């Protein structure tokens, strides 16, 4: 209702506007909108929303950044993403669309694992009747070329995924210069800035090299994936994924490998029983294990690199790989200047929705140092897009995330280890194990055992964790489908645990015979029962 002169009259259009706002429950906005209308400023609301160059600007086009950018664009957002120019070996000025996993991580590493597995397979083939010549040659450079071809192909696919989703891709280095502003250093060195309603940091992490004398003689996993010559003697420092995987790769290709690690067993954080299995298998494959050992100095000599350990040992090597962890890529992002909080590892601190303390800035993936796995970064990117642009606030769910270590043979796990269950469960924990000769080994004569394990809450019968070390472990741990219903025909342990499967349901499942996977549903005799460290609820 308005006053024009002395005679009141209705403006139907404006009246309809108020009715619609009230109908939508926007009472707080009604007050603001009424003031803006009275002041003649209603049109400025749209202008304020539209002044940004982009709704979202993503810094880092790895798995998580690409997923977040694509899905946000599918929700209707105007999205840009920037990434450093492609190179198989990363640096502060090189990277590539696809990120660590695609270019210098999971994908090329798995290709090398496949290549390395053929050596022992050819040995085993003789027992199966194959007349394999005594001299079998391996062409490292051919495999390296094929690997590079594949990552170049994948780099192109990721670029097309972004283009097809309508995401604008910039090549160059991005840094944050304001809560809603990104500066892009282009390939020719010129700088240009863009404004964005939301900024997402997805720059991942980079290999860490410990500071010891001669550290410049070492290499990281980036370099290891692109070596010009296959080493005949390799020393690896580290006990995690990358260390045991490259030990298997190089040993499978015929190199002498020494693996040095600080703990008594490799793969800290995994189930202790399964760690021991991996250690036995690595040793059985001919890898020299050096537990409770670190390196103190590297020296260049005519005969190779002289490697000194803290036990006074000296090992001669062609290559020394430091697989000693990774650090978040935040150094050059200028985050301190805009007030984004970092933790002591220089990882970006975020809330459960991946938002930083600066409301317009978000972060996902390894740069946040939560659970540093590619599928987790994908999940976080999906949740970000749903939260910010999909109208459905969604938290990443970190429970029952399966993972695998692609040593030879591989280890795969999902859920709690026995040690974690003992710490967390109220009451007792039932442990079921099965150790057996894989059927393939009964003919080949290889002495490696497969080991499977289920950890169960004794009171509720819920399966809390599953582990396997042996051929095809990752495929078995997350097979196609597992439905908690009256009939089961495919094993998918990860899905089963996510659905809350009980040991009784495992026992009632019909296995696929003959297969290693069926062992997971035939472990009916309890191996041991242990009491939880957690006090019982009264």
Coordinates of C-alpha atoms in Angstrom, one line a residue:
X1 CA 0.0 0.0 0.0
X2 CA 1.4 3.4 -1.0
X3 CA 0.4 7.1 -0.4
X4 CA 0.2 9.1 -3.6
X5 CA -0.7 12.6 -2.8
X6 CA -3.5 12.3 -0.3
X7 CA -5.2 9.2 -1.8
X8 CA -4.0 5.7 -0.9
X9 CA -4.0 3.0 -3.6
X10 CA -2.7 -0.6 -4.0
X11 CA 0.2 -1.6 -6.2
X12 CA -0.8 -5.2 -7.2
X13 CA 2.7 -6.1 -8.4
X14 CA 4.4 -5.0 -5.2
X15 CA 1.7 -6.6 -3.1
X16 CA 2.3 -9.9 -4.9
X17 CA 6.1 -9.6 -4.2
X18 CA 5.4 -9.4 -0.4
X19 CA 3.0 -12.3 -0.5
X20 CA 5.5 -14.5 -2.2
X21 CA 8.3 -13.7 0.3
X22 CA 6.0 -14.4 3.2
X23 CA 4.8 -17.6 1.6
X24 CA 8.4 -18.8 1.4
X25 CA 9.0 -18.1 5.0
X26 CA 11.6 -15.3 4.2
X27 CA 10.4 -13.0 7.1
X28 CA 13.9 -11.8 7.9
X29 CA 14.5 -11.0 4.2
X30 CA 11.2 -9.2 4.0
X31 CA 12.4 -6.5 6.5
X32 CA 15.6 -6.1 4.6
X33 CA 13.8 -6.1 1.2
X34 CA 11.2 -3.5 2.4
X35 CA 14.0 -1.1 3.4
X36 CA 15.8 -1.6 0.1
X37 CA 12.6 -1.0 -1.8
X38 CA 11.8 2.1 0.2
X39 CA 15.3 3.4 -0.5
X40 CA 15.0 2.5 -4.1
X41 CA 17.9 0.0 -3.8
X42 CA 16.3 -3.4 -4.5
X43 CA 18.0 -3.7 -7.8
X44 CA 21.4 -3.5 -6.1
X45 CA 20.9 -6.9 -4.5
X46 CA 21.3 -8.6 -7.9
X47 CA 24.2 -6.4 -8.8
X48 CA 26.1 -7.4 -5.7
X49 CA 25.6 -11.1 -6.5
X50 CA 26.7 -10.6 -10.0
X51 CA 29.9 -8.6 -9.6
X52 CA 32.1 -11.7 -9.1
X53 CA 33.9 -13.1 -12.1
X54 CA 33.1 -16.6 -11.0
X55 CA 30.9 -18.3 -8.4
X56 CA 33.8 -20.7 -7.7
X57 CA 37.5 -20.6 -8.4
X58 CA 39.4 -23.8 -7.6
X59 CA 43.2 -23.7 -7.1
X60 CA 44.5 -27.2 -8.0
X61 CA 43.2 -29.6 -10.7
X62 CA 43.9 -32.9 -9.1
X63 CA 41.2 -35.5 -8.4
X64 CA 39.5 -33.6 -5.7
X65 CA 39.6 -30.2 -7.4
X66 CA 38.4 -31.5 -10.7
X67 CA 35.5 -33.4 -9.0
X68 CA 34.5 -30.3 -7.0
X69 CA 34.7 -28.0 -10.1
X70 CA 32.7 -30.4 -12.4
X71 CA 29.9 -31.1 -9.9
X72 CA 29.6 -27.5 -8.9
X73 CA 29.2 -26.5 -12.6
X74 CA 26.6 -29.2 -13.0
X75 CA 24.6 -27.4 -10.2
X76 CA 24.7 -24.3 -12.3
X77 CA 27.7 -22.5 -10.9
X78 CA 30.1 -20.5 -13.0
X79 CA 33.4 -22.2 -12.3
X80 CA 37.1 -21.7 -13.0
X81 CA 40.1 -23.9 -12.1
X82 CA 43.8 -23.3 -12.4
X83 CA 46.7 -25.8 -12.5
X84 CA 50.4 -25.7 -13.1
X85 CA 51.7 -26.9 -16.5
X86 CA 52.1 -30.6 -17.0
X87 CA 55.3 -32.5 -16.1
X88 CA 55.7 -36.1 -14.8
X89 CA 57.9 -34.7 -12.0
X90 CA 56.3 -32.1 -9.9
X91 CA 57.9 -28.9 -8.6
X92 CA 56.8 -25.5 -7.4
X93 CA 56.3 -24.5 -11.0
X94 CA 55.1 -27.8 -12.6
X95 CA 52.1 -30.0 -12.0
X96 CA 49.4 -31.0 -14.5
X97 CA 45.6 -31.5 -14.7
X98 CA 44.9 -34.8 -12.9
X99 CA 47.2 -34.1 -10.0
X100 CA 49.4 -36.5 -8.1
X101 CA 47.3 -39.6 -8.4
X102 CA 47.0 -39.5 -12.2
X103 CA 50.4 -38.1 -13.1
X104 CA 52.9 -39.2 -10.5
X105 CA 51.0 -41.4 -8.0
X106 CA 48.5 -44.2 -7.9
X107 CA 48.1 -44.7 -11.7
X108 CA 51.7 -44.8 -12.9
X109 CA 52.7 -46.7 -9.8
X110 CA 50.1 -49.3 -10.4
X111 CA 51.4 -49.7 -14.0
X112 CA 54.9 -50.3 -12.6
X113 CA 53.4 -52.8 -10.1
X114 CA 51.8 -54.7 -13.0
X115 CA 55.1 -54.6 -14.8
X116 CA 57.1 -55.9 -11.8
X117 CA 54.7 -58.7 -11.2
X118 CA 55.5 -60.4 -14.5
X119 CA 59.0 -61.3 -13.4
X120 CA 57.9 -63.7 -10.6
X121 CA 54.9 -64.8 -12.7
X122 CA 57.3 -66.0 -15.4
X123 CA 59.2 -67.9 -12.8
X124 CA 56.0 -69.5 -11.6
X125 CA 54.8 -70.3 -15.2
X126 CA 57.4 -73.0 -15.6
X127 CA 55.5 -75.1 -13.0
X128 CA 52.4 -74.7 -15.1
X129 CA 54.0 -76.2 -18.1
X130 CA 55.3 -73.1 -19.9
X131 CA 58.7 -73.6 -21.4
X132 CA 60.2 -70.2 -20.5
X133 CA 63.8 -69.6 -21.6
X134 CA 66.3 -69.1 -18.9
X135 CA 67.2 -65.7 -20.2
X136 CA 64.2 -63.3 -20.0
X137 CA 65.0 -59.7 -20.8
X138 CA 63.2 -56.7 -19.3
X139 CA 63.1 -53.3 -21.2
X140 CA 62.6 -50.6 -18.6
X141 CA 62.5 -47.8 -21.1
X142 CA 59.7 -49.4 -23.0
X143 CA 57.6 -49.7 -19.9
X144 CA 58.5 -46.1 -18.9
X145 CA 57.4 -44.9 -22.4
X146 CA 54.1 -46.8 -22.1
X147 CA 53.5 -45.4 -18.7
X148 CA 54.1 -41.8 -19.9
X149 CA 51.8 -42.3 -22.8
X150 CA 49.0 -43.4 -20.4
X151 CA 49.4 -40.4 -18.1
X152 CA 49.4 -38.0 -21.0
X153 CA 46.2 -39.6 -22.2
X154 CA 44.6 -39.3 -18.8
X155 CA 45.8 -35.7 -18.5
X156 CA 43.8 -35.0 -21.7
X157 CA 40.8 -36.9 -20.5
X158 CA 40.7 -34.8 -17.3
X159 CA 40.9 -31.6 -19.4
X160 CA 38.0 -32.7 -21.5
X161 CA 36.0 -33.6 -18.4
X162 CA 36.4 -30.0 -17.2
X163 CA 35.6 -28.5 -20.7
X164 CA 32.5 -30.7 -21.1
X165 CA 31.2 -29.5 -17.7
X166 CA 31.7 -25.9 -18.7
X167 CA 34.6 -25.3 -16.3
X168 CA 37.1 -22.6 -17.4
X169 CA 40.7 -24.0 -17.1
X170 CA 43.7 -21.7 -16.6
X171 CA 47.3 -22.9 -16.7
X172 CA 49.4 -21.1 -14.2
X173 CA 50.0 -20.7 -10.5
X174 CA 47.1 -19.6 -8.4
X175 CA 47.4 -17.7 -5.1
X176 CA 44.8 -16.2 -2.8
X177 CA 45.1 -12.4 -2.4
X178 CA 41.8 -11.7 -0.8
X179 CA 38.7 -13.5 0.7
X180 CA 37.2 -13.4 -2.8
X181 CA 40.2 -12.8 -5.1
X182 CA 42.7 -15.2 -6.8
X183 CA 45.8 -14.0 -8.5
X184 CA 47.0 -16.2 -11.4
X185 CA 50.6 -16.1 -12.5
X186 CA 50.4 -17.1 -16.2
X187 CA 52.9 -19.1 -18.1
X188 CA 54.6 -16.0 -19.5
X189 CA 55.0 -14.6 -16.0
X190 CA 52.2 -12.0 -16.3
X191 CA 49.7 -11.7 -13.5
X192 CA 45.9 -11.4 -13.7
X193 CA 43.4 -11.5 -10.9
X194 CA 39.8 -12.9 -10.7
X195 CA 37.1 -12.5 -8.2
X196 CA 35.0 -15.4 -6.9
X197 CA 32.2 -15.8 -4.5
X198 CA 33.9 -19.0 -3.2
X199 CA 37.5 -20.1 -3.4
X200 CA 38.4 -23.8 -3.1
X201 CA 42.0 -24.9 -2.2
X202 CA 42.8 -28.3 -3.6
X203 CA 46.6 -28.2 -4.1
X204 CA 47.4 -31.6 -2.6
X205 CA 50.8 -32.4 -1.1
X206 CA 54.4 -32.9 -2.0
X207 CA 57.1 -35.5 -1.0
X208 CA 59.1 -34.5 2.1
X209 CA 62.9 -35.1 2.1
X210 CA 64.6 -35.3 5.6
X211 CA 67.6 -33.1 6.1
X212 CA 70.7 -35.2 6.3
X213 CA 74.2 -34.7 4.8
X214 CA 74.0 -35.7 1.1
X215 CA 70.2 -35.4 0.9
X216 CA 70.6 -34.0 -2.6
X217 CA 71.7 -37.4 -3.8
X218 CA 68.3 -38.9 -3.0
X219 CA 65.2 -39.0 -5.1
X220 CA 61.4 -38.9 -4.3
X221 CA 58.6 -41.1 -5.7
X222 CA 58.1 -38.5 -8.4
X223 CA 61.6 -39.1 -9.7
X224 CA 61.3 -42.9 -9.2
X225 CA 58.5 -43.0 -11.7
X226 CA 60.6 -41.4 -14.4
X227 CA 64.1 -42.8 -13.9
X228 CA 66.1 -43.0 -17.1
X229 CA 67.8 -46.2 -16.0
X230 CA 66.5 -49.0 -13.9
X231 CA 68.7 -49.3 -10.7
X232 CA 70.5 -52.5 -10.0
X233 CA 70.9 -51.6 -6.3
X234 CA 68.3 -49.5 -4.5
X235 CA 68.0 -48.3 -0.9
X236 CA 64.6 -47.1 0.3
X237 CA 64.1 -45.1 3.5
X238 CA 60.5 -45.3 4.8
X239 CA 57.9 -47.8 6.0
X240 CA 54.7 -46.6 4.5
X241 CA 52.7 -47.2 1.3
X242 CA 55.3 -45.7 -1.1
X243 CA 58.3 -47.4 0.5
X244 CA 56.9 -51.0 0.4
X245 CA 55.4 -50.5 -3.0
X246 CA 58.6 -49.4 -4.7
X247 CA 60.6 -52.1 -2.8
X248 CA 58.2 -54.6 -4.5
X249 CA 58.5 -52.9 -7.9
X250 CA 62.3 -52.7 -8.1
X251 CA 62.7 -56.2 -6.6
X252 CA 60.2 -57.6 -9.1
X253 CA 62.3 -56.1 -11.9
X254 CA 65.5 -57.7 -10.6
X255 CA 67.1 -55.0 -8.5
X256 CA 68.7 -55.6 -5.1
X257 CA 66.6 -53.7 -2.6
X258 CA 67.4 -52.6 1.0
X259 CA 64.4 -51.3 2.9
X260 CA 65.1 -49.2 6.0
X261 CA 62.4 -48.1 8.4
X262 CA 62.2 -46.6 11.9
X263 CA 59.7 -49.1 13.5
X264 CA 59.9 -52.8 14.1
X265 CA 57.5 -53.4 11.2
X266 CA 56.5 -51.5 8.1
X267 CA 53.1 -49.9 7.5
X268 CA 52.6 -48.1 10.8
X269 CA 48.9 -47.6 11.5
X270 CA 47.8 -50.9 9.9
X271 CA 46.8 -54.1 11.8
X272 CA 50.0 -55.4 13.5
X273 CA 49.4 -59.0 12.5
X274 CA 49.0 -58.0 8.8
X275 CA 52.1 -55.8 9.0
X276 CA 54.1 -58.8 10.0
X277 CA 52.6 -60.8 7.1
X278 CA 53.7 -58.0 4.7
X279 CA 57.2 -57.9 6.2
X280 CA 57.6 -61.7 5.8
X281 CA 56.4 -61.5 2.2
X282 CA 58.8 -58.7 1.3
X283 CA 61.7 -60.6 2.8
X284 CA 60.5 -63.8 1.1
X285 CA 60.7 -62.0 -2.2
X286 CA 64.4 -61.2 -1.6
X287 CA 64.1 -57.7 -0.1
X288 CA 66.7 -57.0 2.7
X289 CA 64.8 -55.5 5.6
X290 CA 66.4 -53.1 8.1
X291 CA 63.9 -52.5 10.9
X292 CA 64.5 -49.8 13.5
X293 CA 66.9 -48.1 11.2
X294 CA 67.3 -44.7 9.7
X295 CA 69.9 -43.1 7.4
X296 CA 72.5 -40.6 8.6
X297 CA 74.5 -39.6 5.6
X298 CA 74.8 -40.1 1.8
X299 CA 78.1 -39.9 0.0
X300 CA 78.8 -39.9 -3.8
X301 CA 81.5 -42.3 -4.8
X302 CA 82.8 -43.8 -8.1
X303 CA 81.1 -47.1 -7.3
X304 CA 77.7 -45.5 -6.4
X305 CA 76.0 -43.8 -3.5
X306 CA 77.4 -44.8 -0.1
X307 CA 74.5 -45.0 2.4
X308 CA 75.3 -44.7 6.1
X309 CA 72.8 -46.0 8.7
X310 CA 72.4 -45.1 12.3
X311 CA 73.7 -48.7 13.2
X312 CA 77.0 -48.0 11.5
X313 CA 76.1 -50.1 8.4
X314 CA 77.2 -48.9 4.9
X315 CA 75.2 -49.9 1.9
X316 CA 76.2 -49.1 -1.7
X317 CA 73.4 -48.1 -4.0
X318 CA 72.6 -46.7 -7.5
X319 CA 69.5 -45.0 -6.2
X320 CA 68.3 -43.9 -2.7
X321 CA 64.6 -43.2 -2.4
X322 CA 63.3 -41.1 0.4
X323 CA 59.7 -42.2 1.0
X324 CA 59.4 -40.3 4.3
X325 CA 56.0 -38.8 4.1
X326 CA 54.4 -35.8 2.3
X327 CA 53.6 -32.2 3.3
X328 CA 50.6 -30.1 2.3
X329 CA 51.1 -27.8 -0.6
X330 CA 50.4 -24.4 1.0
X331 CA 53.8 -22.7 0.9
X332 CA 53.0 -20.4 -2.1
X333 CA 49.3 -19.9 -1.6
X334 CA 49.6 -16.7 0.4
X335 CA 47.0 -18.0 2.9
X336 CA 48.6 -16.4 6.0
X337 CA 48.1 -13.0 4.4
X338 CA 44.4 -13.5 4.1
X339 CA 44.0 -15.0 7.6
X340 CA 43.4 -18.7 6.6
X341 CA 44.4 -20.8 9.6
X342 CA 47.0 -23.6 9.1
X343 CA 47.9 -26.4 11.5
X344 CA 51.4 -27.2 12.7
X345 CA 52.0 -29.3 9.5
X346 CA 51.0 -26.2 7.4
X347 CA 47.8 -28.0 6.4
X348 CA 44.7 -26.0 5.9
X349 CA 42.3 -26.2 8.9
X350 CA 38.7 -26.8 7.9
X351 CA 35.4 -27.7 9.6
X352 CA 33.4 -30.8 9.0
X353 CA 32.0 -29.3 5.8
X354 CA 35.6 -28.4 4.5
X355 CA 35.2 -24.7 5.2
X356 CA 38.1 -22.6 6.6
X357 CA 37.8 -19.9 9.2
X358 CA 37.4 -17.4 6.2
X359 CA 33.8 -18.1 5.2
X360 CA 34.4 -17.7 1.4
X361 CA 37.4 -20.0 1.4
X362 CA 37.2 -23.9 1.4
X363 CA 39.8 -26.7 1.2
X364 CA 39.7 -30.4 0.3
X365 CA 42.1 -33.3 -0.3
X366 CA 45.6 -33.8 1.0
X367 CA 46.2 -30.1 1.5
X368 CA 43.9 -30.5 4.6
X369 CA 45.8 -33.6 5.9
X370 CA 42.7 -35.4 7.0
X371 CA 42.6 -38.8 5.3
X372 CA 45.0 -38.6 2.4
X373 CA 43.6 -40.9 -0.2
X374 CA 42.4 -40.1 -3.8
X375 CA 38.9 -41.5 -3.3
X376 CA 38.6 -39.5 -0.1
X377 CA 39.5 -36.3 -2.0
X378 CA 36.8 -37.2 -4.5
X379 CA 34.2 -37.7 -1.7
X380 CA 35.2 -34.3 -0.2
X381 CA 34.8 -32.6 -3.6
X382 CA 31.4 -34.1 -4.1
X383 CA 30.3 -33.1 -0.6
X384 CA 31.6 -29.5 -1.2
X385 CA 29.6 -29.1 -4.4
X386 CA 26.4 -30.5 -2.7
X387 CA 26.9 -28.2 0.3
X388 CA 27.8 -24.9 -1.5
X389 CA 25.9 -25.2 -4.8
X390 CA 23.5 -28.1 -4.5
X391 CA 21.4 -26.8 -1.6
X392 CA 22.2 -30.0 0.5
X393 CA 24.8 -29.5 3.2
X394 CA 26.8 -32.7 3.3
X395 CA 29.6 -33.8 5.5
X396 CA 32.2 -36.3 4.3
X397 CA 31.9 -39.7 6.0
X398 CA 35.2 -41.1 6.9
X399 CA 33.9 -44.4 8.4
X400 CA 34.8 -47.7 6.7
X401 CA 37.0 -46.3 4.0
X402 CA 38.9 -49.2 2.3
X403 CA 42.5 -48.9 1.3
X404 CA 45.2 -51.0 -0.3
X405 CA 48.9 -51.1 -0.3
X406 CA 50.1 -52.4 -3.7
X407 CA 53.1 -54.3 -2.6
X408 CA 53.5 -57.8 -4.1
X409 CA 51.3 -59.5 -3.0
X410 CA 49.0 -56.6 -1.9
X411 CA 47.5 -55.8 1.4
X412 CA 43.9 -54.4 1.7
X413 CA 41.9 -53.3 4.7
X414 CA 38.6 -51.8 5.7
X415 CA 37.4 -50.7 9.1
X416 CA 39.2 -51.2 12.4
X417 CA 42.4 -53.0 13.1
X418 CA 42.5 -55.4 16.0
X419 CA 44.4 -52.8 18.0
X420 CA 41.9 -50.1 17.2
X421 CA 39.0 -52.3 18.1
X422 CA 40.5 -53.2 21.5
X423 CA 40.8 -49.4 22.2
X424 CA 37.3 -48.5 21.1
X425 CA 35.0 -51.4 21.9
X426 CA 33.1 -51.8 25.1
X427 CA 33.6 -55.4 26.1
X428 CA 35.3 -58.1 24.2
X429 CA 36.6 -58.4 20.6
X430 CA 36.4 -61.7 18.7
X431 CA 39.2 -62.2 16.1
X432 CA 38.9 -64.7 13.2
X433 CA 41.8 -65.5 11.0
X434 CA 42.6 -67.8 8.1
X435 CA 46.1 -68.5 6.7
X436 CA 46.3 -70.7 3.6
X437 CA 48.2 -71.4 0.4
X438 CA 46.6 -69.6 -2.5
X439 CA 45.5 -72.2 -5.0
X440 CA 47.9 -70.8 -7.6
X441 CA 50.8 -71.4 -5.3
X442 CA 50.0 -75.1 -4.8
X443 CA 51.2 -75.8 -8.3
X444 CA 53.9 -73.0 -8.7
X445 CA 55.6 -74.0 -5.4
X446 CA 55.7 -70.5 -4.1
X447 CA 55.7 -70.6 -0.3
X448 CA 53.8 -67.3 0.3
X449 CA 50.7 -67.6 2.4
X450 CA 47.5 -65.5 2.1
X451 CA 46.1 -64.2 5.4
X452 CA 42.6 -63.0 6.0
X453 CA 41.2 -61.5 9.2
X454 CA 37.9 -60.3 10.6
X455 CA 37.6 -58.3 13.8
X456 CA 34.2 -58.6 15.5
X457 CA 32.4 -56.9 18.4
X458 CA 31.7 -60.0 20.5
X459 CA 28.6 -58.5 22.1
X460 CA 26.8 -57.1 19.0
X461 CA 28.3 -59.6 16.5
X462 CA 29.0 -56.6 14.2
X463 CA 32.1 -57.0 12.0
X464 CA 34.3 -54.0 12.7
X465 CA 37.2 -54.6 10.5
X466 CA 38.5 -56.8 7.7
X467 CA 42.1 -57.3 6.3
X468 CA 43.6 -59.4 3.6
X469 CA 47.2 -59.9 2.4
X470 CA 47.4 -62.0 -0.7
X471 CA 46.7 -62.1 -4.5
X472 CA 43.7 -59.9 -5.5
X473 CA 43.2 -58.5 -2.0
X474 CA 42.1 -55.0 -3.2
X475 CA 39.6 -56.5 -5.6
X476 CA 38.1 -58.9 -3.0
X477 CA 37.9 -56.1 -0.4
X478 CA 35.7 -54.0 -2.6
X479 CA 34.1 -56.3 -5.1
X480 CA 31.0 -55.3 -7.0
X481 CA 27.9 -55.5 -4.7
X482 CA 27.1 -56.8 -1.3
X483 CA 23.4 -56.7 -0.4
X484 CA 22.3 -57.4 3.2
X485 CA 19.4 -59.6 2.2
X486 CA 18.3 -63.2 2.1
X487 CA 20.6 -64.1 -0.8
X488 CA 24.2 -63.2 -1.4
X489 CA 26.3 -64.0 -4.4
X490 CA 29.0 -61.4 -4.7
X491 CA 31.4 -60.4 -1.9
X492 CA 32.1 -56.8 -1.3
X493 CA 33.6 -56.6 2.1
X494 CA 33.8 -52.8 2.2
X495 CA 30.2 -52.3 1.4
X496 CA 29.2 -55.0 3.8
X497 CA 30.9 -53.3 6.7
X498 CA 29.4 -49.9 5.7
X499 CA 26.0 -51.5 5.9
X500 CA 26.7 -52.9 9.4
X501 CA 27.0 -56.6 8.5
X502 CA 27.3 -59.1 11.3
X503 CA 29.5 -62.1 11.6
X504 CA 26.4 -64.3 11.4
X505 CA 25.5 -62.7 8.0
X506 CA 29.1 -63.4 6.8
X507 CA 28.7 -67.0 7.9
X508 CA 25.4 -67.4 6.1
X509 CA 26.8 -66.1 2.8
X510 CA 27.5 -68.6 0.1
X511 CA 31.0 -68.1 -1.2
X512 CA 32.3 -68.4 -4.8
X513 CA 34.3 -71.6 -5.2
X514 CA 37.1 -72.1 -5.8
X515 CA 38.2 -68.6 -4.8
X516 CA 40.2 -67.0 -2.1
X517 CA 37.3 -64.6 -1.4
X518 CA 35.2 -67.5 0.0
X519 CA 37.5 -67.7 3.0
X520 CA 35.9 -64.5 4.3
X521 CA 32.6 -66.4 4.7
X522 CA 34.0 -69.7 6.1
X523 CA 36.0 -68.4 9.1
X524 CA 33.5 -69.8 11.6
X525 CA 36.0 -70.8 14.4
X526 CA 37.1 -67.9 16.6
X527 CA 40.9 -67.6 16.6
X528 CA 41.0 -65.6 19.9
X529 CA 38.9 -63.3 22.1
X530 CA 40.5 -60.3 23.7
X531 CA 39.2 -57.8 26.2
X532 CA 38.8 -54.2 25.3
X533 CA 41.0 -51.6 27.0
X534 CA 37.9 -49.4 27.2
X535 CA 36.0 -49.5 30.5
X536 CA 32.6 -51.1 30.4
X537 CA 29.5 -48.8 30.5
X538 CA 27.7 -49.1 33.8

